[in-house]
mmCIF file of C-alpha atoms and ligand atoms in Angstrom:
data_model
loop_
_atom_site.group_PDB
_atom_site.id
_atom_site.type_symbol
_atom_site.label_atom_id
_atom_site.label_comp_id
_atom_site.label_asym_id
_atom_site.label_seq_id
_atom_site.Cartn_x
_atom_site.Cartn_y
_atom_site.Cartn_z
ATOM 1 C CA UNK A 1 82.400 111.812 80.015
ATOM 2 C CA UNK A 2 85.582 113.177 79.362
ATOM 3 C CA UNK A 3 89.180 111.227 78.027
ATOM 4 C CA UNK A 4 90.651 111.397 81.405
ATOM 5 C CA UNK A 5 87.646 110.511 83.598
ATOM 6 C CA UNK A 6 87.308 107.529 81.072
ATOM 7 C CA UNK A 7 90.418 106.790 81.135
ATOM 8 C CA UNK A 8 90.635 106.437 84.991
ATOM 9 C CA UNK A 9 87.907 104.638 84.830
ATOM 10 C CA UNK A 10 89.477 102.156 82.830
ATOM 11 C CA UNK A 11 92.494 102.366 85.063
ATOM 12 C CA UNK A 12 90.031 101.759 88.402
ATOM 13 C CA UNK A 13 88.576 98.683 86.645
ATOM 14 C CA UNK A 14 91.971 97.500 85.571
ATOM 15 C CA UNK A 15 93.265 97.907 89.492
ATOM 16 C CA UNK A 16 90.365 96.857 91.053
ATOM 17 C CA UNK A 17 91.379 93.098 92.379
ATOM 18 C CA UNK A 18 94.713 94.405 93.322
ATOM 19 C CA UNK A 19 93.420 97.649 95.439
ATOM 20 C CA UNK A 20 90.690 95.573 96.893
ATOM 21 C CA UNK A 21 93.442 92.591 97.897
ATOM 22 C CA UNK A 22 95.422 95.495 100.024
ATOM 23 C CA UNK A 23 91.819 96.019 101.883
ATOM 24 C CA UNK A 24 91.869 92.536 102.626
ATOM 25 C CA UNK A 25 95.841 91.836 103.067
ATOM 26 C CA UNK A 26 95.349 91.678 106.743
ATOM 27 C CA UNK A 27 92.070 89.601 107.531
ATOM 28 C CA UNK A 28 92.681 86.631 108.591
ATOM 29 C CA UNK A 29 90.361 83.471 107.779
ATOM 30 C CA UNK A 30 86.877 83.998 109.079
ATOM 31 C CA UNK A 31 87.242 87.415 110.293
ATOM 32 C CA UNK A 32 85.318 90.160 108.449
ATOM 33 C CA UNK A 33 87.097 92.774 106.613
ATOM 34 C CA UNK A 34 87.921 96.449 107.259
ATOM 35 C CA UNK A 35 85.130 98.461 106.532
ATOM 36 C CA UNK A 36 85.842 101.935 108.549
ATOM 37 C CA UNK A 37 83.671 104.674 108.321
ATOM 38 C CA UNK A 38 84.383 108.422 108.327
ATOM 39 C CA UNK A 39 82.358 108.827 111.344
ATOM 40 C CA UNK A 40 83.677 106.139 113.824
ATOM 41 C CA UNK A 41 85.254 107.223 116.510
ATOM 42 C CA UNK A 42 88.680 106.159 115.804
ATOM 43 C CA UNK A 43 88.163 108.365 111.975
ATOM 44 C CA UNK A 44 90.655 110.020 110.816
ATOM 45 C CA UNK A 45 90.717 113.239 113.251
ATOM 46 C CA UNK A 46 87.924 111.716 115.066
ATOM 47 C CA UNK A 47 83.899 112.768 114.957
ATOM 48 C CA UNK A 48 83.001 116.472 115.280
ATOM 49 C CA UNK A 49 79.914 115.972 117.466
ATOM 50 C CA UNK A 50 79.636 120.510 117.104
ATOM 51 C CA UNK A 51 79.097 119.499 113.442
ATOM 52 C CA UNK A 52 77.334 116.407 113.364
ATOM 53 C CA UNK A 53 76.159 114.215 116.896
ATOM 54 C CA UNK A 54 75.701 110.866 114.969
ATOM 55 C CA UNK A 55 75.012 109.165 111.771
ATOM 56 C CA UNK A 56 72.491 107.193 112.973
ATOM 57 C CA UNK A 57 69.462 107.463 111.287
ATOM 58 C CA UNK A 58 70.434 109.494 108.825
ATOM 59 C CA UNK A 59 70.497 109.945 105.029
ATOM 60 C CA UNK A 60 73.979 109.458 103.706
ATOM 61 C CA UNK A 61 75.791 109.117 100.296
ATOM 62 C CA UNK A 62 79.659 107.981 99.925
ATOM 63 C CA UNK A 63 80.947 109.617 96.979
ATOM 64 C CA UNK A 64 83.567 107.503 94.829
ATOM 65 C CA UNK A 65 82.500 104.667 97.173
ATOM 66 C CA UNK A 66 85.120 102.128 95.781
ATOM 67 C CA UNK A 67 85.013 98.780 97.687
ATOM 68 C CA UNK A 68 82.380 100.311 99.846
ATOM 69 C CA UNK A 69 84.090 100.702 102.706
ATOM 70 C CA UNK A 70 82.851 103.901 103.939
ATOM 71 C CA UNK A 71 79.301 102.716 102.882
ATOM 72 C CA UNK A 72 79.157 99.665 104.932
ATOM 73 C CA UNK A 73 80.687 101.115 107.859
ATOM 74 C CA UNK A 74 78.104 104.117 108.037
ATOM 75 C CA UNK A 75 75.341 101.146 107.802
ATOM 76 C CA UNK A 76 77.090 99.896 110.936
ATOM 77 C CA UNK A 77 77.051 102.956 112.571
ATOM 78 C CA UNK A 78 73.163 103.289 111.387
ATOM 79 C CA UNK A 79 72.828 105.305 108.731
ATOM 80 C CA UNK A 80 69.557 104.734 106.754
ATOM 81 C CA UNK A 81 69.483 104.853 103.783
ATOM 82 C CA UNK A 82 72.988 104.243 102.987
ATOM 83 C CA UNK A 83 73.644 104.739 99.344
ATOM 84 C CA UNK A 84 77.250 104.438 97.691
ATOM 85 C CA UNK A 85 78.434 105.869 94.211
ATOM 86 C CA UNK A 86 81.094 105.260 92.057
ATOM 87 C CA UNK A 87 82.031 105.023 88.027
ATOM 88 C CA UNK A 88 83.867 101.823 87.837
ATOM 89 C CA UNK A 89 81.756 98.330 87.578
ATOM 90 C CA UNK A 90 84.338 96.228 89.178
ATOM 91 C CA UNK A 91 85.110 98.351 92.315
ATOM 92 C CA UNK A 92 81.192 98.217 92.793
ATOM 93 C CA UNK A 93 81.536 94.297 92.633
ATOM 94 C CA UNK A 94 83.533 94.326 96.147
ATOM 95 C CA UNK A 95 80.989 96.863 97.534
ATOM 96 C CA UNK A 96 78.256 94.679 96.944
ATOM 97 C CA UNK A 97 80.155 91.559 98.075
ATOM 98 C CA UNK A 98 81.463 93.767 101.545
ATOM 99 C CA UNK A 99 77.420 94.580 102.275
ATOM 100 C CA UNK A 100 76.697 90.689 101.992
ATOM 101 C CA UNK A 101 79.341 89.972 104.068
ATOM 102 C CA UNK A 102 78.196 92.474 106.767
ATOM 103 C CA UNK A 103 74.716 91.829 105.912
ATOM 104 C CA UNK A 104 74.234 95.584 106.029
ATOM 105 C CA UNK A 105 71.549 97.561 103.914
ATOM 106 C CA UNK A 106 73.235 99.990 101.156
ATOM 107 C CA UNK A 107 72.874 100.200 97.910
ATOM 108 C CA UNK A 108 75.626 100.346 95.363
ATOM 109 C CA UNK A 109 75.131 102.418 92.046
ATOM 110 C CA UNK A 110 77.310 103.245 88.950
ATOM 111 C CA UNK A 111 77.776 107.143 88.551
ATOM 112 C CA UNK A 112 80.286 109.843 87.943
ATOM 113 C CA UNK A 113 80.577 112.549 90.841
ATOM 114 C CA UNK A 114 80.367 115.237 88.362
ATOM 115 C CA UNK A 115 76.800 113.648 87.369
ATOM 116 C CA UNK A 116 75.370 111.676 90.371
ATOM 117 C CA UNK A 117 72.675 109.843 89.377
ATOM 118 C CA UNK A 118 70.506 110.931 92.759
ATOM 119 C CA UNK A 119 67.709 113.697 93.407
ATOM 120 C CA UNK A 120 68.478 117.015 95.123
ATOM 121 C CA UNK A 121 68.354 117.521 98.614
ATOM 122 C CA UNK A 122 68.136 114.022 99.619
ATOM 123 C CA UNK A 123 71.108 113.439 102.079
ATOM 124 C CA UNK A 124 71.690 114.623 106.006
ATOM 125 C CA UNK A 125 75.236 113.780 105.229
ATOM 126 C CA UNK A 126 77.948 112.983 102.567
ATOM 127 C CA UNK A 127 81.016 112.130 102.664
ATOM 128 C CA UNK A 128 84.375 111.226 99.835
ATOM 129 C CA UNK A 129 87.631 109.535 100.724
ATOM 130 C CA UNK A 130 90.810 109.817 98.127
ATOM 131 C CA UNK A 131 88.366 110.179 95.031
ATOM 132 C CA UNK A 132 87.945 113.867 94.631
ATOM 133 C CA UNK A 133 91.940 114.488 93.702
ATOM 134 C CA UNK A 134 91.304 112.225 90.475
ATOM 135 C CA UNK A 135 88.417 114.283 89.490
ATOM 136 C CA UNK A 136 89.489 116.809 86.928
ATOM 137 C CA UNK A 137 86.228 118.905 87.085
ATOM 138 C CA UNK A 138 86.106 119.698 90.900
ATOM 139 C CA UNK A 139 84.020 122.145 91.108
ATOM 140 C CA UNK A 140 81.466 120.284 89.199
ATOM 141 C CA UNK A 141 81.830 117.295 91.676
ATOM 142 C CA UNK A 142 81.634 119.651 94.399
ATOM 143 C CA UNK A 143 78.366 121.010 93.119
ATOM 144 C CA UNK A 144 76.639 117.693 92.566
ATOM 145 C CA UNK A 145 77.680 116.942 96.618
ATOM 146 C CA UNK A 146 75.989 119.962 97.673
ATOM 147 C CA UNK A 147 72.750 119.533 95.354
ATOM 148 C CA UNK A 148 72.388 115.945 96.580
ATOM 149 C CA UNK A 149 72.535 116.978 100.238
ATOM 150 C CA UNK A 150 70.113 119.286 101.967
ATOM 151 C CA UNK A 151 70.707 122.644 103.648
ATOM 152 C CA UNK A 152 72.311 122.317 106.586
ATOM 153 C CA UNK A 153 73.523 118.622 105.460
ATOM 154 C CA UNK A 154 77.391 117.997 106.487
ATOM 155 C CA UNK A 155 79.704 116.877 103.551
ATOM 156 C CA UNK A 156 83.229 115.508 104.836
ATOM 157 C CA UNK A 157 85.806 115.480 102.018
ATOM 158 C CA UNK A 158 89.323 113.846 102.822
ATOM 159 C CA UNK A 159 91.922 113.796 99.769
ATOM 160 C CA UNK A 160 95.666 113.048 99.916
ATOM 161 C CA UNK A 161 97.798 115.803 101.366
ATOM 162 C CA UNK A 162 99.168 117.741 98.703
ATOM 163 C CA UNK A 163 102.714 118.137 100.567
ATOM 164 C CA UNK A 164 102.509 114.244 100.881
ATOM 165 C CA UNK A 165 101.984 113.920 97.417
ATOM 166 C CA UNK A 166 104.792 116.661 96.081
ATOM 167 C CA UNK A 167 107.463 114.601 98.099
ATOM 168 C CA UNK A 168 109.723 112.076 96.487
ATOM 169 C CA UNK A 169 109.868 109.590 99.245
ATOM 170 C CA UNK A 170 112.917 107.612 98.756
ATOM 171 C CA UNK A 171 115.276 110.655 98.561
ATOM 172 C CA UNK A 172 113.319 112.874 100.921
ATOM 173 C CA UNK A 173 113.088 115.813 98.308
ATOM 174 C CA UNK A 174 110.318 117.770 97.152
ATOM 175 C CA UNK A 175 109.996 116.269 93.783
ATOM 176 C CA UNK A 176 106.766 117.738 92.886
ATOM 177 C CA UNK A 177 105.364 121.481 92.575
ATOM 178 C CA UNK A 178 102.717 122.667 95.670
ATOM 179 C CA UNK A 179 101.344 124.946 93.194
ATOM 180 C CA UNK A 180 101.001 123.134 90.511
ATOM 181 C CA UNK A 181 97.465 121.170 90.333
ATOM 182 C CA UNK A 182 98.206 118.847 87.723
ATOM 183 C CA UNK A 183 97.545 116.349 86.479
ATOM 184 C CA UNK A 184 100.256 113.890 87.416
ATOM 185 C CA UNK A 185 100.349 111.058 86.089
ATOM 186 C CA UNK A 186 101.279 107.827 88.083
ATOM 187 C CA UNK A 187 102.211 104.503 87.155
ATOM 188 C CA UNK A 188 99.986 101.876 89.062
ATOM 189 C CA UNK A 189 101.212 98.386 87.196
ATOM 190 C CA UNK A 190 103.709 98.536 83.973
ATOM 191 C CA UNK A 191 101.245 95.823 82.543
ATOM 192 C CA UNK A 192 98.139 98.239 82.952
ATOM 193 C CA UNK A 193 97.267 99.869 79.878
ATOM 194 C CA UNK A 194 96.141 102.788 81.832
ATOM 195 C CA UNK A 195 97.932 104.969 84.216
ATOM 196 C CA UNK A 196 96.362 107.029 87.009
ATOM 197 C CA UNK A 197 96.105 110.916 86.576
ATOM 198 C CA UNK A 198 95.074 113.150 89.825
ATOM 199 C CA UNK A 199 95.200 116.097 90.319
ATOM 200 C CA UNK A 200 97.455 117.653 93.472
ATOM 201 C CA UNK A 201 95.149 120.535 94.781
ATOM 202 C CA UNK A 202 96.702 123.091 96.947
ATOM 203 C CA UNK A 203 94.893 122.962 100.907
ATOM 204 C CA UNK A 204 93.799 127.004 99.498
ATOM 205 C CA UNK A 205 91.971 125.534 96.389
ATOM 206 C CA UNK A 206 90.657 123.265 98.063
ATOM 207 C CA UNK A 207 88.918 125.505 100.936
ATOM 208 C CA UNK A 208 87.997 128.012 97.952
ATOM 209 C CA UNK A 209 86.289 125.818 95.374
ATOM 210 C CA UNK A 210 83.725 124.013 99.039
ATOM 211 C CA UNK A 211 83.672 127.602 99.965
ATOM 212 C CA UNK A 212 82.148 128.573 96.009
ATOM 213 C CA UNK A 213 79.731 125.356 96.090
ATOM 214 C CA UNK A 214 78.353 126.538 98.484
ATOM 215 C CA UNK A 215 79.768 125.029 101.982
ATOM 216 C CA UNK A 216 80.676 126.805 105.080
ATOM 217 C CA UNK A 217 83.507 124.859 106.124
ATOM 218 C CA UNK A 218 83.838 124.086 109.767
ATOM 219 C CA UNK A 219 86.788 122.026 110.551
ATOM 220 C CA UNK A 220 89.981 121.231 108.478
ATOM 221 C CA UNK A 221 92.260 118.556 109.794
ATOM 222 C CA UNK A 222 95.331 117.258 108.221
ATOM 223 C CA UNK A 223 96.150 113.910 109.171
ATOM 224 C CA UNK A 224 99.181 111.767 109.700
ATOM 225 C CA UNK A 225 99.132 108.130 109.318
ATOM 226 C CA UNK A 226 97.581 106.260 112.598
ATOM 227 C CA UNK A 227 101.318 104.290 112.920
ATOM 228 C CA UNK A 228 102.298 107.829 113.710
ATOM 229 C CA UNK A 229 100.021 108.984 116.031
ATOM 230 C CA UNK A 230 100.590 105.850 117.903
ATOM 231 C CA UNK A 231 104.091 106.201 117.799
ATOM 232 C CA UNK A 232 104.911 103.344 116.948
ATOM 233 C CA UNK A 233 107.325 103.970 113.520
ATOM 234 C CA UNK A 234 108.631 100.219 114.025
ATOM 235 C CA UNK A 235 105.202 98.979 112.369
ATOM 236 C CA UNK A 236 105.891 100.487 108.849
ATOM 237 C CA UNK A 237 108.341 100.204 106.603
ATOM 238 C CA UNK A 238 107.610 103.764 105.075
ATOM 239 C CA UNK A 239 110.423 106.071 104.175
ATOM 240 C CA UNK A 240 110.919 108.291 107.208
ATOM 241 C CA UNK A 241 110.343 111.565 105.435
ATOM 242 C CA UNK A 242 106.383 110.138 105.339
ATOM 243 C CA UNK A 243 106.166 110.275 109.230
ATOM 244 C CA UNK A 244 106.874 114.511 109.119
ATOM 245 C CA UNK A 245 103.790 115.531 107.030
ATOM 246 C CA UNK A 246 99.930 114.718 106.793
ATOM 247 C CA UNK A 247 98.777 111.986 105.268
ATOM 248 C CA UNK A 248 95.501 112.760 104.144
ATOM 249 C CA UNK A 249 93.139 116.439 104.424
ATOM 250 C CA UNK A 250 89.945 116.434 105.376
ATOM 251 C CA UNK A 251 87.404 119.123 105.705
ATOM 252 C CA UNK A 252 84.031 119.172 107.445
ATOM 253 C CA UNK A 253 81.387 121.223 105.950
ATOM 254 C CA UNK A 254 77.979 122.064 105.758
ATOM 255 C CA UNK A 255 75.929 122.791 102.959
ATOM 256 C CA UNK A 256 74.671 126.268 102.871
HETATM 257 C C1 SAM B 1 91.429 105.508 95.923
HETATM 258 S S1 SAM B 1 89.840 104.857 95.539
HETATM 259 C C2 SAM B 1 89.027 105.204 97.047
HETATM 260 C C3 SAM B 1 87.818 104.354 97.216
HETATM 261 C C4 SAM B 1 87.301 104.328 98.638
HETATM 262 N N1 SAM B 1 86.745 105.605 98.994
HETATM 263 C C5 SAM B 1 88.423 103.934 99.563
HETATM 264 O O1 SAM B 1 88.732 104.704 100.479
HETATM 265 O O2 SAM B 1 88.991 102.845 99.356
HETATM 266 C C6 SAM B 1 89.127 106.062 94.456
HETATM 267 C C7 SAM B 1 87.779 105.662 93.892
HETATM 268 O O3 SAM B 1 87.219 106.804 93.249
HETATM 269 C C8 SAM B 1 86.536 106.359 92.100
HETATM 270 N N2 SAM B 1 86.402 107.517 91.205
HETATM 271 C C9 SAM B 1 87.390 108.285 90.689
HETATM 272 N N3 SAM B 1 86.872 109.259 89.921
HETATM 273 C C10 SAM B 1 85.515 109.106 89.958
HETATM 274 C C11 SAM B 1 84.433 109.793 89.347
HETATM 275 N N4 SAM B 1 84.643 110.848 88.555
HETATM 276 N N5 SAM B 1 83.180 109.372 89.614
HETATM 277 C C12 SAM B 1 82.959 108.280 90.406
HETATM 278 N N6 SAM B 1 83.950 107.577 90.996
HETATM 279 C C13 SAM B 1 85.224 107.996 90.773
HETATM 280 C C14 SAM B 1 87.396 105.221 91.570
HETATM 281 O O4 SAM B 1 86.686 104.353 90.727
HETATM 282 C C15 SAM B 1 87.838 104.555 92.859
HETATM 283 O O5 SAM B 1 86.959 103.516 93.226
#
């Protein structure tokens, strides 16, 4: 493992309680927690059925897994077997804790993208949420996704926008560089010891380096936040400039 993967690994341990306490900041006593999958209907750009008519009953892997959101909403849905990877012990804590609170079936195992710890061709479907950009090695990560899934098997990979991420909110600038791919490095908690490092692909790179693993990529949707596609700007406190550009891109692909 390199420096920088162990040292956000460090820095994903070290943020763990906090990140996982903004999951939960708006559960209230005896409800369950959020645990949305990439496939619900109310997704992020919503399903593809072209690409892929349901999860249910199907093979799939979550890739940088975290709390297990992803995981344990895909069990919901009816994926089987659910299986959800990520390098940092404490995130994997919450996963496991999120399943027993569901009482869902997925498993939970420590791994690096770039080296998943999983046989070839053994998914129907994959999927990574806001994991990928902090991965300095993507092409390596974006091999192991498309060894671990079968031909034909659908990988959806959402990142932060790279125009969200090159904008300085508070004055409404561009602060950062579109072209430049990093890393950046980003200041979670002054008391950390770590900070976070990602890496700002351009949407181009992006679609290039699925295209050289080996994916035909079949959708590409950039998303704004779902305050904004409500309408309803009155229920965040964002800086405006936020509300004009995507939140999040996510591409739908298929390994070839
Ligand atoms: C922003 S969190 C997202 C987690 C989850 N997908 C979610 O939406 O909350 C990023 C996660 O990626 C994991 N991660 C980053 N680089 C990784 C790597 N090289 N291998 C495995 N996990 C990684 C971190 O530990 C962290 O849990």
């Amino acid at each position: 493992m390199s420096d920088l993967r162990r040292a956000n690994r460090r820095l994903w341990n070290e943020w763990s309680d906090d990140f996982q306490a903004i999951w939960r900041s708006g559960t209230d006593e005896g409800e369950l927690p959020p645990a949305p999958s990439p496939f619900a209907d109310d997704a992020p750009g919503g399903p593809q059925p072209g690409i892929l008519d349901s999860v249910e009953g199907q093979a799939y892997v979550e890739l940088g897994c975290g709390g297990g959101q992803g995981s344990v909403g895909t069990a919901e849905l009816g994926a089987d077997p659910v299986v959800g990877v990520d390098f940092a012990g404490d995130q994997l804590q919450y996963a496991r804790e999120l399943r027993e609170e569901y009482g869902v079936d997925a498993q939970f195992v420590q791994g690096d993208v770039t080296d998943l710890p999983l046989p070839d061709d053994r998914f129907d479907v994959a999927s990574s949420e806001a994991a990928f950009q902090m991965v300095p090695d993507l092409d390596t990560a974006l091999g192991e996704a498309h060894r671990v899934l079968r031909e034909g098997g659908v990988f959806v990979l959402s990142v932060p926008h790279p125009l969200n991420e090159a904008l300085e909110a508070e004055s409404g600038t561009v602060g950062g560089d579109y072209l430049d791919p990093g890393p950046r490095e980003i200041t979670i908690d002054e008391e950390y010891d770590e900070v976070l490092r990602t890496f700002d692909r351009s949407i181009a790179d992006l679609h290039g380096a699925l295209l050289d693993a080996g994916f035909a990529v079949r959708r590409l949707i950039e998303h704004q936040r779902h305050a904004v596609e409500a309408n309803e700007p009155e229920e965040t406190d964002l800086p405006e400039v936020l509300w004009r550009v995507p939140q999040s891109v996510r591409f739908w692909a298929v390994a070839r």
